[in-house]
Coordinates of C-alpha atoms in Angstrom, one line a residue:
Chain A
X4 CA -86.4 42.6 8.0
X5 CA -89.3 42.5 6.0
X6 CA -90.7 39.0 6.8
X7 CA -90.1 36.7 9.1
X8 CA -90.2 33.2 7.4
X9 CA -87.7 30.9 9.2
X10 CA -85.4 30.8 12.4
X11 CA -82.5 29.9 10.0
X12 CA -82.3 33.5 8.3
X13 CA -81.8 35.4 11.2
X14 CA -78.3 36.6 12.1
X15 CA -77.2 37.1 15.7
X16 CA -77.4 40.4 16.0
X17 CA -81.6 40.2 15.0
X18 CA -81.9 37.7 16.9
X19 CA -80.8 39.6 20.0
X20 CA -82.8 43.0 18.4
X21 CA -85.6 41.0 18.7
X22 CA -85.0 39.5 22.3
X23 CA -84.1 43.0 23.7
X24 CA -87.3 44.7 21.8
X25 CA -89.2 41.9 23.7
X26 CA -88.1 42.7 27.1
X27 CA -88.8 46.4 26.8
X28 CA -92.6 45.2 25.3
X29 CA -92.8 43.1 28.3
X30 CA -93.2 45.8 30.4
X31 CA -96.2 46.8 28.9
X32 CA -98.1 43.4 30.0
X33 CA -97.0 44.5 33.7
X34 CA -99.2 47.9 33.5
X35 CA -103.1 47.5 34.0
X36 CA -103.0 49.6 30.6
X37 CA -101.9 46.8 28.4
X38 CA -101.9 48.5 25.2
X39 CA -99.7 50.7 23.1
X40 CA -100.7 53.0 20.1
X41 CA -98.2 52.0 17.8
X42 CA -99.5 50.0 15.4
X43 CA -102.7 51.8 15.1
X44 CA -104.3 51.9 11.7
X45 CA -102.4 48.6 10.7
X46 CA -103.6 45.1 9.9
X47 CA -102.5 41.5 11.1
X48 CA -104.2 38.9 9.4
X49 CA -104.2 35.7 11.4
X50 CA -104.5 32.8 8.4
X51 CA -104.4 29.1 9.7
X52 CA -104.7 26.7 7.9
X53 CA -103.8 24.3 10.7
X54 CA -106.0 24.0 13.9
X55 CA -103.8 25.9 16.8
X56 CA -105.2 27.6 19.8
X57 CA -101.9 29.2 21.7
X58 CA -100.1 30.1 18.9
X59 CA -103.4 32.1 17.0
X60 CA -104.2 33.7 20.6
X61 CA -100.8 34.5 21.3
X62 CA -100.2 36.5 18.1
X63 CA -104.2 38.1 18.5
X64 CA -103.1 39.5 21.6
X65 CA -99.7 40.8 20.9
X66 CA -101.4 42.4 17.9
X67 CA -104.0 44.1 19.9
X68 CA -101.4 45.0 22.5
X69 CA -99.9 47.2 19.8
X70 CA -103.1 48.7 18.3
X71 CA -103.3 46.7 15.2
X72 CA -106.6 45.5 13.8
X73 CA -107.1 41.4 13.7
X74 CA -108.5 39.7 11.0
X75 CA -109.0 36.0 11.9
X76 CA -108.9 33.3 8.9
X77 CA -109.3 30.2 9.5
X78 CA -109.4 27.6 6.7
X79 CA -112.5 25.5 8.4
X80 CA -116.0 27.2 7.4
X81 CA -113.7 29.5 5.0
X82 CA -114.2 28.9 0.8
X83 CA -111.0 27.2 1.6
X84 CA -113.3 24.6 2.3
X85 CA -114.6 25.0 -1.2
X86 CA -111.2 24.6 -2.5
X87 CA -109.9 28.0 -2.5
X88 CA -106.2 28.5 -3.2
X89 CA -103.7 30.1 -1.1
X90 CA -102.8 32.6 -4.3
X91 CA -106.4 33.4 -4.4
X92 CA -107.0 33.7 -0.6
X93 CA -104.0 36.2 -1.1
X94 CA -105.2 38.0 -3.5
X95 CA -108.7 38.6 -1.2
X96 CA -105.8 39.6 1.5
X97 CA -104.3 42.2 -0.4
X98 CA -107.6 44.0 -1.6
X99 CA -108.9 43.9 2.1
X100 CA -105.4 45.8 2.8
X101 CA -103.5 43.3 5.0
X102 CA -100.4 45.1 6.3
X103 CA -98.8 41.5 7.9
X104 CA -100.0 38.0 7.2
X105 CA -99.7 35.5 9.7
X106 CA -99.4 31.8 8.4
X107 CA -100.1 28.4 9.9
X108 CA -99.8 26.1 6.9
X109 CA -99.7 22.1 6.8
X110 CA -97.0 22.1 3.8
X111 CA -93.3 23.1 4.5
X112 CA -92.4 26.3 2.4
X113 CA -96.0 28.0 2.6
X114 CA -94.7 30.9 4.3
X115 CA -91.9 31.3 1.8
X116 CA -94.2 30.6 -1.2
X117 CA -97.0 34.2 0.3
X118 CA -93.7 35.9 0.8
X119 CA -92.1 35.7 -2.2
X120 CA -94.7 35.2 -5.3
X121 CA -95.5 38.6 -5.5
X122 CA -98.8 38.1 -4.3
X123 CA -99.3 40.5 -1.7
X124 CA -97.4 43.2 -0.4
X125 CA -97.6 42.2 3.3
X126 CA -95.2 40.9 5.9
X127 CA -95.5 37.4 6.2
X128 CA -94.7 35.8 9.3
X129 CA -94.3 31.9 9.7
X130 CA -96.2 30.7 12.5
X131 CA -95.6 27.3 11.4
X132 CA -95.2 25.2 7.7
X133 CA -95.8 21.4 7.9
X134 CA -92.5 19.9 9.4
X135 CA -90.3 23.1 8.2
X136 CA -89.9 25.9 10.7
X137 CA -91.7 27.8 13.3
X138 CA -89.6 30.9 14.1
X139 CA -91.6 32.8 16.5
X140 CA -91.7 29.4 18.9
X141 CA -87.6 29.4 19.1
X142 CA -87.7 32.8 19.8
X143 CA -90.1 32.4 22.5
X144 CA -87.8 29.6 23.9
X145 CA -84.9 31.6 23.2
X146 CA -86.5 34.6 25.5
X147 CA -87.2 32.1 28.4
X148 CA -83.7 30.5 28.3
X149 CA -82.5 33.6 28.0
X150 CA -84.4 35.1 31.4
X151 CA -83.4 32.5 33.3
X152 CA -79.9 31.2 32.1
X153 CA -78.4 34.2 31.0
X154 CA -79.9 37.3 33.1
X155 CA -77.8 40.2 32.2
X156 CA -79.1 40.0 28.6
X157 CA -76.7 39.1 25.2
X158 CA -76.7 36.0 23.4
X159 CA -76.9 32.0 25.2
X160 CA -73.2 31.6 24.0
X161 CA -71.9 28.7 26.1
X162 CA -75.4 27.4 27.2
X163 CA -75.7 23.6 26.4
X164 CA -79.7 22.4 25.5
X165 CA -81.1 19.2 24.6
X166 CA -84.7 19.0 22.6
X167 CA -86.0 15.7 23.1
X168 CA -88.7 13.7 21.5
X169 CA -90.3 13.5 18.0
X170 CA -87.3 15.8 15.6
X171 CA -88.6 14.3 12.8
X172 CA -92.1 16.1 12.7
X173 CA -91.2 18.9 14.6
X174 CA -90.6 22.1 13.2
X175 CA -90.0 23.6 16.5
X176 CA -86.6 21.4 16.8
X177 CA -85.6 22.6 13.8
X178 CA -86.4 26.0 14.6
X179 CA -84.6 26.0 17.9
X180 CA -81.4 24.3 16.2
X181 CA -80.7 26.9 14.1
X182 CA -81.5 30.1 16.5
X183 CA -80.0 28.6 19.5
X184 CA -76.9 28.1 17.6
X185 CA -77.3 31.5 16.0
X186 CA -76.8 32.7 19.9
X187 CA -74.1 30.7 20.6
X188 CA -75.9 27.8 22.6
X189 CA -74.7 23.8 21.9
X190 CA -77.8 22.0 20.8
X191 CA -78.3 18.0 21.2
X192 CA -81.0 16.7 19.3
X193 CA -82.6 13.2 21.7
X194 CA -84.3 10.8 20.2
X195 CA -85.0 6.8 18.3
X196 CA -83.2 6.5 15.2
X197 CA -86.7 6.4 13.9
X198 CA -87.9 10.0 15.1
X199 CA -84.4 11.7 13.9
X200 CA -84.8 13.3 10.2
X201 CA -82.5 12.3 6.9
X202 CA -79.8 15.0 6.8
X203 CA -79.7 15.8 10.2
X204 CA -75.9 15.4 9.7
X205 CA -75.5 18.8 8.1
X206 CA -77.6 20.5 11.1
X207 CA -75.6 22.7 13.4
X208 CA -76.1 19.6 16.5
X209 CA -75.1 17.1 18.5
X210 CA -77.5 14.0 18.0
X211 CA -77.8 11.0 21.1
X212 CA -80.2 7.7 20.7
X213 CA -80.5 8.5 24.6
X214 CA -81.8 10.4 27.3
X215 CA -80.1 9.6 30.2
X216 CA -76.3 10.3 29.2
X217 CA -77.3 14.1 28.7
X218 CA -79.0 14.9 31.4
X219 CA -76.2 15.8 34.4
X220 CA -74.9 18.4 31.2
X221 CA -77.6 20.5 30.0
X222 CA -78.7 23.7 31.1
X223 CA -82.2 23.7 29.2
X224 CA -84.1 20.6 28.6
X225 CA -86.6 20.8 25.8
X226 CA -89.5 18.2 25.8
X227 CA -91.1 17.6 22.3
X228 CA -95.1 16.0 21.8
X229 CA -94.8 12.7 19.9
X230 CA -97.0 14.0 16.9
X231 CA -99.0 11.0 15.9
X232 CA -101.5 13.3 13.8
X233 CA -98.5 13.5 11.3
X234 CA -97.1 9.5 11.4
X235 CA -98.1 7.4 8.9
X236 CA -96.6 4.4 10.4
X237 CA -94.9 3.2 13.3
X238 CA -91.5 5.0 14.4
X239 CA -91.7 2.6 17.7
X240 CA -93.0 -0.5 19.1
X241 CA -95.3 1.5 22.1
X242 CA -96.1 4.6 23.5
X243 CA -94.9 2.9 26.8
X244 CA -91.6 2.2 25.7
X245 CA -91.0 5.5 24.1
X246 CA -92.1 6.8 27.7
X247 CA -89.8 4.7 29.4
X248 CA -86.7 5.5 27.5
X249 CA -87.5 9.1 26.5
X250 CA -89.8 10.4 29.0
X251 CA -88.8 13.4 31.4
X252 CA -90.1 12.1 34.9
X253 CA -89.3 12.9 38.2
X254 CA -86.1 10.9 38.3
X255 CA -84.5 11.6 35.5
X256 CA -85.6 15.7 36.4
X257 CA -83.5 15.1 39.9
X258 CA -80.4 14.1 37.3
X259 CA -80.6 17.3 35.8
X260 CA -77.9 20.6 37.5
X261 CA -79.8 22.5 39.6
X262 CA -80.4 25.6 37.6
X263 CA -81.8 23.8 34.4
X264 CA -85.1 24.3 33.6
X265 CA -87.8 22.6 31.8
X266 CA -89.3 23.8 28.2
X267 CA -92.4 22.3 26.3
X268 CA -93.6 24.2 23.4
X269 CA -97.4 22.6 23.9
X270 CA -99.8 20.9 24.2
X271 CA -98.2 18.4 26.6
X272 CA -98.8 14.8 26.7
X273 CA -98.5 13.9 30.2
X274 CA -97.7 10.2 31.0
X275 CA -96.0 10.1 27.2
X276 CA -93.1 12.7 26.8
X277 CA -93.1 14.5 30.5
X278 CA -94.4 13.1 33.2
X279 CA -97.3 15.0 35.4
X280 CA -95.4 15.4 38.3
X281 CA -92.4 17.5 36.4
X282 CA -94.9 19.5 33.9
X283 CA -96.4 20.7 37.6
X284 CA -92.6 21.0 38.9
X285 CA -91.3 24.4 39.7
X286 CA -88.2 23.8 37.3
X287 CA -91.0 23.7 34.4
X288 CA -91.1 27.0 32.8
X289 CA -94.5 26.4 30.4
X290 CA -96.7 29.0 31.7
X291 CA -94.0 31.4 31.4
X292 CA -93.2 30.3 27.4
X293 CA -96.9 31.7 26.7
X294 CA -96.5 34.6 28.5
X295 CA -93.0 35.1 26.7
X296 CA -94.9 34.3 23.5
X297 CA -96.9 37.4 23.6
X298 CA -93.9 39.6 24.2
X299 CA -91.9 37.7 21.7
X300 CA -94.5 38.1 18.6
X301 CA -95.5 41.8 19.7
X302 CA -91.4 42.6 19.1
X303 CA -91.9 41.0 16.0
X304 CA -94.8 42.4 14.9
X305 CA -93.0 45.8 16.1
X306 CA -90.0 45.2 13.9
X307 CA -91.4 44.2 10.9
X308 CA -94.9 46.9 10.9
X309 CA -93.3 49.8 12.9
X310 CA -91.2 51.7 10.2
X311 CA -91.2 52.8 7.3
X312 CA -90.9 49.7 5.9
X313 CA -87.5 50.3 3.7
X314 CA -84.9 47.8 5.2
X315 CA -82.8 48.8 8.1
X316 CA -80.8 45.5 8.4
Chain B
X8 CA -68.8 69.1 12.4
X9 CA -65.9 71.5 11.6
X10 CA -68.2 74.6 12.3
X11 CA -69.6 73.6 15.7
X12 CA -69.9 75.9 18.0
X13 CA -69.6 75.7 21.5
X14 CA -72.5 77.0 23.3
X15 CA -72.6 76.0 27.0
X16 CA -69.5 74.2 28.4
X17 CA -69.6 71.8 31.6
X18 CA -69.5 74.6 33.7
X19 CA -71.8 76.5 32.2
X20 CA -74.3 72.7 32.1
X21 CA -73.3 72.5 36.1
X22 CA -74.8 76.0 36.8
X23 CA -78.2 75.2 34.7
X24 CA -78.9 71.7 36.4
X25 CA -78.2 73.4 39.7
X26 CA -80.4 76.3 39.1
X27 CA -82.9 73.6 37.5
X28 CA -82.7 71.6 40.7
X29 CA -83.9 75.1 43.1
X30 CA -86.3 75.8 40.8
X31 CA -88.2 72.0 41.1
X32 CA -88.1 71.8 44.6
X33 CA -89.0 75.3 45.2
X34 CA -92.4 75.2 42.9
X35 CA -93.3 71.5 44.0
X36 CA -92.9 73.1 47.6
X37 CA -90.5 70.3 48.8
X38 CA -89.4 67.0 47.0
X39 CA -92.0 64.4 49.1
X40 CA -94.2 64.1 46.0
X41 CA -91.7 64.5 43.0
X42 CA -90.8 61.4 40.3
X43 CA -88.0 62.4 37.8
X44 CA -88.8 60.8 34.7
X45 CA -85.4 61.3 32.0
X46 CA -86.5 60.6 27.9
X47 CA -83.7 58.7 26.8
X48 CA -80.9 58.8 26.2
X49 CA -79.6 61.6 27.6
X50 CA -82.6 63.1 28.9
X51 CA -82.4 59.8 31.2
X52 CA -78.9 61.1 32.3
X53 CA -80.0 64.9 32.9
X54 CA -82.7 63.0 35.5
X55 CA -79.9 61.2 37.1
X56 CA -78.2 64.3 37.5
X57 CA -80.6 66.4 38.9
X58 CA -81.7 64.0 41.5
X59 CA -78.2 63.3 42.5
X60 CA -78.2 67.0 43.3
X61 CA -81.3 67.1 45.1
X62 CA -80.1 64.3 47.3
X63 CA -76.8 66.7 47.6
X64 CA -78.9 69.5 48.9
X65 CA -81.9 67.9 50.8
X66 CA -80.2 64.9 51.4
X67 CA -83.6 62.9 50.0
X68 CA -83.2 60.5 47.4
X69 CA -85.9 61.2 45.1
X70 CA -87.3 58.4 42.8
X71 CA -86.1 58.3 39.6
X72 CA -86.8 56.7 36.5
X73 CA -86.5 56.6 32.5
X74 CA -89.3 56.8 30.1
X75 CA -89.1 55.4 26.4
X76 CA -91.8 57.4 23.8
X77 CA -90.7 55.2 20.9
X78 CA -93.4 53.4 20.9
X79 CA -95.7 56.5 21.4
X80 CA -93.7 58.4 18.4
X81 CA -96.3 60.0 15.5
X82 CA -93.3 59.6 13.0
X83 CA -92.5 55.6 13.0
X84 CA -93.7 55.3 10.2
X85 CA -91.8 57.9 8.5
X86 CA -88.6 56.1 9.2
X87 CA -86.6 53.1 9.9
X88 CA -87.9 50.8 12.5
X89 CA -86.0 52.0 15.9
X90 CA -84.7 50.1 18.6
X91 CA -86.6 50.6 21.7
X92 CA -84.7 52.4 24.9
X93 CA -85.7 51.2 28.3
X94 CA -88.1 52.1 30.2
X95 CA -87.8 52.0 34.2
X96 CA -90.9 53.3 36.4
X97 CA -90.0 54.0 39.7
X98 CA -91.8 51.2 41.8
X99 CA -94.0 53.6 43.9
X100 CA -95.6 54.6 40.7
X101 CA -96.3 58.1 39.5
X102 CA -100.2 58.2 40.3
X103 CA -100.8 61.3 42.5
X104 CA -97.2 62.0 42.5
X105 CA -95.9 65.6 40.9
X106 CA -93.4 64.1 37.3
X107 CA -90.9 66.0 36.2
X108 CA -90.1 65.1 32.7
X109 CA -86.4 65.8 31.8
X110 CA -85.3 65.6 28.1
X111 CA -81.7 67.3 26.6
X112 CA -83.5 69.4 23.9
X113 CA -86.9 71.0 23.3
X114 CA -87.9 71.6 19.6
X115 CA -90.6 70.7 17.9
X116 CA -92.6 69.5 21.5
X117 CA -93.7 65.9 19.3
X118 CA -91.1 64.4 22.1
X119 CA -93.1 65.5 24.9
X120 CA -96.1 64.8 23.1
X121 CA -95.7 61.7 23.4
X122 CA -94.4 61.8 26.5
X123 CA -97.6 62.7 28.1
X124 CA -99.4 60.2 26.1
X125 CA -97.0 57.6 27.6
X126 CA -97.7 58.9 31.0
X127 CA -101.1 58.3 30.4
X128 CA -101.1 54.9 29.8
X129 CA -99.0 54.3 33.1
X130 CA -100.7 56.5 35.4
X131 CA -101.9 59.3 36.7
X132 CA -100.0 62.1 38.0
X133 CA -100.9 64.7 40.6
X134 CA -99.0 67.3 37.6
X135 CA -96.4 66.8 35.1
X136 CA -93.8 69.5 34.8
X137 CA -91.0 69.5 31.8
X138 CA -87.5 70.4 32.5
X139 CA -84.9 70.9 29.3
X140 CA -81.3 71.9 29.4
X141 CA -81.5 73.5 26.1
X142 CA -84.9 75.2 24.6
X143 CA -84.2 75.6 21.7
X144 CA -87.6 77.6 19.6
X145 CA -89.7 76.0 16.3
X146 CA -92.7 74.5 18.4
X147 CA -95.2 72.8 16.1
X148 CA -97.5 72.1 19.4
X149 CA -98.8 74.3 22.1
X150 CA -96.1 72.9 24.8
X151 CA -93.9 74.7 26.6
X152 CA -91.3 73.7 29.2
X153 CA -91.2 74.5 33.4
X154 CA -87.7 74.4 34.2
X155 CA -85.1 75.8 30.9
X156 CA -81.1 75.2 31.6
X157 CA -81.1 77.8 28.4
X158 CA -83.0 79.2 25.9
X159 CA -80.9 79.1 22.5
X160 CA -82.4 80.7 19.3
X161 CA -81.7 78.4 16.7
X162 CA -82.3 78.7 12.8
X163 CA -84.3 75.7 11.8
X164 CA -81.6 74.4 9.5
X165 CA -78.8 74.6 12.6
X166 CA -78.0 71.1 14.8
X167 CA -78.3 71.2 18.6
X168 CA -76.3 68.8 20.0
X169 CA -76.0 68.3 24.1
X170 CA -73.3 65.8 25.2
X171 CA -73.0 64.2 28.3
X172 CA -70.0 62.6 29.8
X173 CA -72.2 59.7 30.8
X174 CA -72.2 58.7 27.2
X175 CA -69.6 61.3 25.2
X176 CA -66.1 62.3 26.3
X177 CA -67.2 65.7 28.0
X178 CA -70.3 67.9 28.8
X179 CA -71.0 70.5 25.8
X180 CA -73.5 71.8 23.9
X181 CA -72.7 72.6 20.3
X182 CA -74.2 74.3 17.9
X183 CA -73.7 73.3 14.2
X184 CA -74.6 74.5 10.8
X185 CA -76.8 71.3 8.8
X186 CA -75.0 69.8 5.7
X187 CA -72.4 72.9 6.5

């Protein structure tokens, strides 16, 4: 692997290279040294164009974990302000000697587009692009299934999870769709007609207008933010309603098997899509998806930076 | 692989763990304070090995644990990306304690390099000895191992290669000719 630009490209066995390299990196936060030498000497250049505190923090610290130097770019109080491209904020990448780009990006295909246009000559990783893809985030979730569901390590085959909420806008959904598939899981998409994208036919998924009559089958329930910063109009009549019929609260958690937990990729809305009382359950594994996050973008950052950077597969 | 040679067979790898396993408890003057630490892969099966035996002969089960230098290596970058081997620390910890890292082969010493750099980043040991089954000559840093199985002179373009039934089909070490 050279970049990492969407959940879709990666193959099974990656996918589980990836989730295996985690674990072992894992260790590593455990130690009251929590930093390894390997990346020394390299560069990660964190450049968001979008506002995001976990996801920027989270890749800074796996960075630093593994020795690498941070550059932080964000486009507020940047000349992107000024109307800088993204070819020529490239460009001033490559001279300063960027050995990985990380990309938060408001248009689907950013990623692809610093990857492939020749550019720079730096990994690009996808932390996000518009309503596309946000691989690092399904891996992360795919980590903390993976932990608790299926212990002994592999793939999720057989594992049944349901993401729930606003598909549309959410390139976490369609993240998750394809590398929980990848790894063998079933995957139910949940939500209004409204909130469920055009073409979501020729997805790897199941799709259900409602919550209730997937709950007593899932093993991992996946609670999405209704994004309003990205709706133009109004996908349903109120936030109440929405709540009411698509809202994870305690009665609907007590539905659930007993071993299925709780994922939210962040920030929560409580009251809206999960209610306060099951964010602060014990079956709510949030706290832990950040903490997985870290492991899960140091592996990354591992697999694409470490070598010599010829392809291994 | 035609020419390889066979240089120590299982009985002959029996007799240098054995011999391995008087000589760490004899210079750590007991086995209260000792951690085995085995480089995978089959360094981690050598340490299984030897503390087996010292539980045989003192009846004490001594911890033991793997340590993975990947990430400590000076040559990533000279190479493919590897896949990383795990790493288990006993759950005592090895601060104060007398490690005794175990590998299969020692050459160039970069291994244990790294090793020690690891070491240092998890703790900090009372000593740290190194025990090899096969020492096998061409250093390129000032290391040099406690506790040999066997010394082998080796030509720099010959293979060393130590199998373990753990993870082969028998207990050899063969010597081989490179690209012969």
């Amino acid at each position: 692997m050279r970049h990492l630009l969407s959940a879709g490209e990666i193959d099974r066995d990656q996918a589980v290279l990836i989730l295996d390299t985690a674990a072992e990196l894992g260790a590593v936060t455990d130690r009251s040294i929590k930093k390894l030498p390997t990346l020394r000497g390299r560069t990660v250049v964190n450049l968001f164009y979008e506002d995001s505190t976990r996801t920027r923090i989270s890749f800074e610290a796996a960075a630093k974990r593994l020795s690498a130097d941070v550059l932080n770019f964000s486009a507020k109080g940047s000349s992107v302000s000024k109307g800088e491209s993204l070819k020529d904020t490239a460009l001033t990448l490559q001279a300063m000697g960027a050995d990985a780009v990380v990309l938060r990006h408001g248009s689907s295909g950013a990623a692809h587009r610093l990857a492939h246009a020749g550019w720079i000559d730096a990994s690009v990783i996808n932390a996000g692009d518009g309503t596309h893809e946000h691989p690092t985030q399904a891996l992360l979730d795919a980590f903390t299934i993976r932990r608790h569901l299926a212990p002994e390590g592999g793939d999720l085959a057989g594992l049944s999870v349901a993401i729930v909420g606003d598909i549309l806008h959410s390139r976490v959904a369609r993240s998750n769709v394809h590398l929980l598939t990848t790894l063998g899981a079933r995957v139910t998409l949940v939500a209004p007609p409204t909130l469920i994208p055009v073409g979501v036919e020729s997805w790897p998924c199941a799709v259900s207008y409602e919550l209730d009559p997937v709950l007593d089958s899932v093993d991992a329930i996946m609670m999405l933010r209704v994004q309003s910063e990205r709706m133009q109009a109004a996908y349903f009549p109120s936030a109440l309603e929405y709540s009411r019929l698509y809202g994870l609260d305690a009665a609907r958690l007590s539905r659930l098997p007993e071993h299925a937990i709780v994922l939210h990729p962040g920030p929560m809305n409580r009251g809206m899509e999960i209610s306060a009382d099951v964010a602060d359950s014990s079956r709510a594994v949030m706290v832990e998806q950040v903490a997985n996050g870290v492991n899960v973008r140091m592996a990354v950052l591992y697999l694409l930076l470490a070598g010599d950077g010829k392809d291994a597969g | 692989m035609d020419s390889a040679r066979t240089v120590l067979d299982d009985a002959d790898i029996s007799r240098a763990i054995r011999r391995i396993v008087h000589e760490i408890v004899e210079t750590a003057k007991g086995t209260e304070s000792l951690v085995l630490l085995g480089i995978p892969t089959r360094g981690a099966y050598l340490a299984r090995r030897i503390a087996d035996a010292i539980t045989g002969i003192d009846g004490v089960e001594v911890p033991c644990g793997t340590l993975d230098i990947t990430l400590y290596r000076d040559d990533l970058r000279l190479r493919a990306v590897r896949p990383l081997e795990p790493t288990s620390i006993p759950p005592d910890g090895i601060d104060g304690r007398i490690v005794v890292l175990v590998d299969d082969v020692l050459y160039s010493g970069r291994t244990v390099r790294a090793a020690l750099d690891a070491l240092n980043d998890i703790g900090r040991p009372a000593a740290v000895r190194l025990a090899v089954l096969v020492d096998r000559g061409h250093r390129e840093l000032p290391i040099r191992p406690d506790y040999v199985g066997k010394n082998l002179p080796t030509a720099v373009k010959e293979n060393v290669a130590v199998k373990l039934r753990e993870v082969d089909d028998l207990d050899a070490v063969e010597l081989s000719e490179v690209g012969a």
